[in-house]
Amino acid sequence: DGGITQSPKYLFRKEGQNVTLSCEQNLNHDAMYWYRQDPGQGLRLIYYSQIVNDFQKGDIAEGYSVSREKKESFPLTVTSAQKNPTAFYLCATATGNDYEQYFGPGTRLTVT
Amino acid sequence: AQTVTQSQPEMSVQEAETVTLSCTYDTSENNYYLFWYKQPPSRQMILVIRQEAYKQQNATENRFSVNFQKAAKSFSLKISDSQLGDTAMYFCALTPYNQGGKLIFGQGTELSVKP
């Protein structure tokens, strides 16, 4: 059953702690993306990767880090340097041929 | 800078009626894709329809159609015969060719379909 998995669905952390959000796909898509969604706003791009072992910053990369060691996985680390980490985080993939992106179910991160 | 603007934060429509959601965008690129995504209360993002900028013909998908005006940089979504399941946030998005597939989103329009 092909798809994108994000775990966990809800995540709670104390301020000052780093936290890693998981994104796994079995669609064999080359490109992967991380977006952040805040209330009343559209999605904003954090990082993206078009190929294994390569990634680029998006519009709001400060306070975040990623890795792309495997095609199937693109984890996002929210570091303590991120000023307002509480948000809904969405992972997406794309084939690179038609620019259509497929989204995971998202992770709601709450930092207190 | 590339931007997407949705000027209607909220809209409502009666079941079975037709509604149009507005979207304008700005880009200096000549080749790009435009999308409408739907986000129901489950928060799962679902592609509704897409349009390639070089195609003059407006895209249609069943009850969903777009009015693409390239010169005016306008990309509205028309939903015909609205159904209760159409209740959701709708996002307009832009991605230029050869920029890594990055999507630039509008702020969204919250659509409520009333019985």
Coordinates of C-alpha atoms in Angstrom, one line a residue:
Chain A
D1 CA 0.0 0.0 0.0
G2 CA 1.8 3.1 -1.3
G3 CA 1.9 6.3 0.6
I4 CA 3.6 8.8 2.9
T5 CA 3.8 8.2 6.6
Q6 CA 4.4 10.9 9.2
S7 CA 4.8 10.0 12.8
P8 CA 3.7 10.7 15.4
K9 CA 0.4 12.5 14.7
Y10 CA 0.8 14.6 17.8
L11 CA 4.1 15.5 19.5
F12 CA 4.7 17.4 22.7
R13 CA 8.0 18.8 23.8
K14 CA 9.4 21.2 26.4
E15 CA 11.0 24.4 25.3
G16 CA 14.8 24.1 24.7
Q17 CA 14.6 20.5 23.5
N18 CA 15.3 19.4 19.9
V19 CA 12.7 17.2 18.3
T20 CA 12.8 15.1 15.1
L21 CA 9.7 14.6 12.9
S22 CA 9.6 11.5 10.8
C23 CA 8.6 11.3 7.1
E24 CA 8.7 8.0 5.2
Q25 CA 7.5 7.3 1.7
N26 CA 7.2 4.1 -0.5
L27 CA 6.1 5.9 -3.6
N28 CA 9.7 5.8 -5.1
H29 CA 9.5 9.6 -5.5
D30 CA 12.8 11.5 -5.9
A31 CA 11.7 14.8 -4.4
M32 CA 10.6 15.4 -0.8
Y33 CA 9.5 18.6 1.0
W34 CA 8.7 19.9 4.5
Y35 CA 6.1 22.6 5.0
R36 CA 4.9 24.4 8.1
Q37 CA 1.3 25.5 8.5
D38 CA 0.2 28.1 11.1
P39 CA -3.5 29.1 11.8
G40 CA -4.8 31.5 9.2
Q41 CA -1.8 31.0 6.9
G42 CA -1.0 28.9 4.0
L43 CA 1.9 26.4 3.9
R44 CA 5.4 27.7 4.0
L45 CA 8.4 25.7 2.7
I46 CA 11.1 24.8 5.2
Y47 CA 13.4 22.5 3.3
Y48 CA 13.3 20.3 0.2
S49 CA 15.4 17.6 -1.3
Q50 CA 15.4 16.6 -5.0
I51 CA 17.8 13.7 -4.6
V52 CA 19.5 11.6 -1.9
N53 CA 22.3 13.3 0.0
D54 CA 21.2 16.7 -1.3
F55 CA 18.8 19.3 0.1
Q56 CA 18.1 23.0 -0.1
K57 CA 16.7 25.6 2.3
G58 CA 13.2 26.9 1.7
D59 CA 11.7 30.2 2.8
I60 CA 11.8 29.6 6.6
A61 CA 14.7 27.2 7.2
E62 CA 16.1 29.0 10.3
G63 CA 15.9 26.8 13.4
Y64 CA 15.4 23.6 11.4
S65 CA 17.7 20.9 10.0
V66 CA 17.1 17.9 7.7
S67 CA 19.0 14.9 6.3
R68 CA 18.3 12.7 3.2
E69 CA 20.4 9.6 3.6
K70 CA 17.8 7.4 2.0
K71 CA 15.4 7.9 -0.8
E72 CA 12.5 6.8 1.4
S73 CA 13.2 9.1 4.4
F74 CA 13.4 12.8 5.0
P75 CA 13.4 13.6 8.7
L76 CA 13.0 17.1 10.0
T77 CA 14.7 18.3 13.2
V78 CA 13.2 21.3 15.0
T79 CA 16.0 22.7 17.1
S80 CA 15.9 24.9 20.2
A81 CA 16.9 27.8 17.9
Q82 CA 13.4 27.8 16.3
K83 CA 11.6 30.7 18.0
N84 CA 8.0 29.5 17.5
P85 CA 8.1 25.8 16.8
T86 CA 4.4 25.1 17.7
A87 CA 2.7 24.4 14.3
F88 CA 1.4 21.7 12.0
Y89 CA 4.1 20.1 9.9
L90 CA 3.4 18.5 6.5
C91 CA 5.7 16.4 4.5
A92 CA 5.2 16.0 0.7
T93 CA 6.8 14.1 -2.2
A94 CA 6.8 14.5 -5.9
T95 CA 8.0 12.6 -8.9
G96 CA 9.6 15.6 -10.4
N97 CA 7.9 15.1 -13.8
D98 CA 4.6 16.8 -13.3
Y99 CA 5.2 18.9 -10.2
E100 CA 2.2 17.4 -8.4
Q101 CA 2.9 17.0 -4.7
Y102 CA 1.5 14.2 -2.5
F103 CA 1.1 15.1 1.1
G104 CA 1.4 13.0 4.3
P105 CA -1.1 13.3 7.1
G106 CA 1.0 15.8 9.1
T107 CA 2.3 16.1 12.6
R108 CA 1.0 18.6 15.1
L109 CA 3.9 19.8 17.3
T110 CA 3.3 21.6 20.5
V111 CA 6.2 23.1 22.5
T112 CA 5.5 24.5 25.9
Chain B
A1 CA 9.4 37.5 -5.2
Q2 CA 6.6 35.1 -6.2
T3 CA 3.4 35.5 -4.3
V4 CA -0.1 33.9 -4.3
T5 CA -3.1 35.9 -2.9
Q6 CA -6.5 34.6 -1.9
S7 CA -8.6 37.6 -0.9
Q8 CA -11.6 35.6 0.5
P9 CA -10.7 34.2 4.0
E10 CA -14.2 32.6 4.3
M11 CA -17.1 31.8 2.0
S12 CA -20.3 29.8 2.3
V13 CA -22.6 28.3 -0.2
Q14 CA -25.9 26.3 -0.1
E15 CA -25.7 22.7 -1.0
A16 CA -26.2 22.1 -4.8
E17 CA -25.3 25.8 -5.6
T18 CA -22.2 27.0 -7.4
V19 CA -19.4 28.9 -5.8
T20 CA -16.2 30.6 -7.1
L21 CA -13.0 31.0 -5.1
S22 CA -10.6 33.7 -6.2
C23 CA -6.8 33.5 -6.5
T24 CA -4.3 35.9 -8.0
Y25 CA -0.6 35.4 -8.3
D26 CA 2.6 37.1 -9.2
T27 CA 5.6 35.6 -10.9
S28 CA 8.1 36.7 -13.5
E29 CA 8.4 33.2 -14.9
N30 CA 6.6 32.3 -18.1
N31 CA 6.3 28.6 -17.4
Y32 CA 4.7 27.3 -14.3
Y33 CA 1.9 25.2 -12.8
L34 CA -1.0 26.3 -10.8
F35 CA -2.9 24.1 -8.3
W36 CA -5.9 24.1 -6.1
Y37 CA -5.6 21.9 -3.0
K38 CA -8.3 21.1 -0.5
Q39 CA -7.7 20.5 3.2
P40 CA -10.8 19.1 5.0
P41 CA -11.0 19.0 8.8
S42 CA -8.8 15.9 8.8
R43 CA -6.0 18.2 7.6
Q44 CA -5.0 15.9 4.8
M45 CA -4.0 17.9 1.7
I46 CA -5.8 16.7 -1.4
L47 CA -5.1 17.9 -4.9
V48 CA -8.3 19.2 -6.5
I49 CA -7.1 20.5 -9.9
R50 CA -4.1 21.7 -11.8
Q51 CA -3.3 24.0 -14.7
E52 CA -0.2 24.3 -16.8
A53 CA 0.4 27.9 -17.7
Y54 CA 1.2 27.2 -21.4
K55 CA -2.2 25.6 -21.9
Q56 CA -4.9 28.0 -22.8
Q57 CA -7.8 25.6 -22.2
N58 CA -9.1 25.8 -18.7
A59 CA -8.8 22.6 -16.6
T60 CA -11.8 20.7 -15.4
E61 CA -12.2 17.7 -13.0
N62 CA -15.9 16.7 -12.7
R63 CA -17.6 19.4 -10.6
F64 CA -14.4 21.5 -10.4
S65 CA -13.2 23.9 -13.0
V66 CA -10.9 26.8 -13.2
N67 CA -10.9 30.2 -15.0
F68 CA -7.2 30.8 -15.8
Q69 CA -6.4 34.3 -17.1
K70 CA -2.7 34.3 -17.6
A71 CA -2.4 38.0 -18.6
A72 CA -4.3 39.0 -15.5
K73 CA -2.5 36.4 -13.4
S74 CA -5.8 35.1 -12.1
F75 CA -6.7 31.5 -11.3
S76 CA -10.2 31.1 -9.8
L77 CA -11.8 27.8 -8.9
K78 CA -15.5 27.1 -9.6
I79 CA -17.3 24.3 -7.7
S80 CA -20.6 23.3 -9.2
D81 CA -23.4 21.4 -7.4
S82 CA -21.7 21.9 -4.1
Q83 CA -21.8 19.0 -1.7
L84 CA -21.4 18.9 2.1
G85 CA -18.1 17.0 1.6
D86 CA -16.7 20.1 -0.2
T87 CA -16.5 21.9 3.2
A88 CA -12.8 22.5 3.7
M89 CA -10.0 25.0 3.4
Y90 CA -9.0 25.6 -0.2
F91 CA -5.5 26.6 -1.1
C92 CA -4.2 28.0 -4.4
A93 CA -0.6 27.3 -5.1
L94 CA 2.0 28.1 -7.8
T95 CA 5.2 26.3 -8.8
P96 CA 7.5 27.6 -11.6
Y97 CA 9.3 25.1 -13.8
N98 CA 12.9 24.2 -12.9
Q99 CA 12.8 25.6 -9.3
G100 CA 12.8 22.2 -7.6
G101 CA 9.0 21.9 -7.5
K102 CA 8.6 24.3 -4.6
L103 CA 5.0 25.2 -4.0
I104 CA 4.1 28.8 -3.1
F105 CA 0.7 28.8 -1.3
G106 CA -2.0 31.4 -0.8
Q107 CA -3.4 32.0 2.6
G108 CA -6.4 29.8 2.0
T109 CA -10.2 30.2 1.7
E110 CA -12.4 28.4 4.3
L111 CA -15.5 27.1 2.4
S112 CA -18.6 26.0 4.3
V113 CA -21.3 24.2 2.4
K114 CA -24.7 24.5 4.2
P115 CA -27.5 22.0 3.9

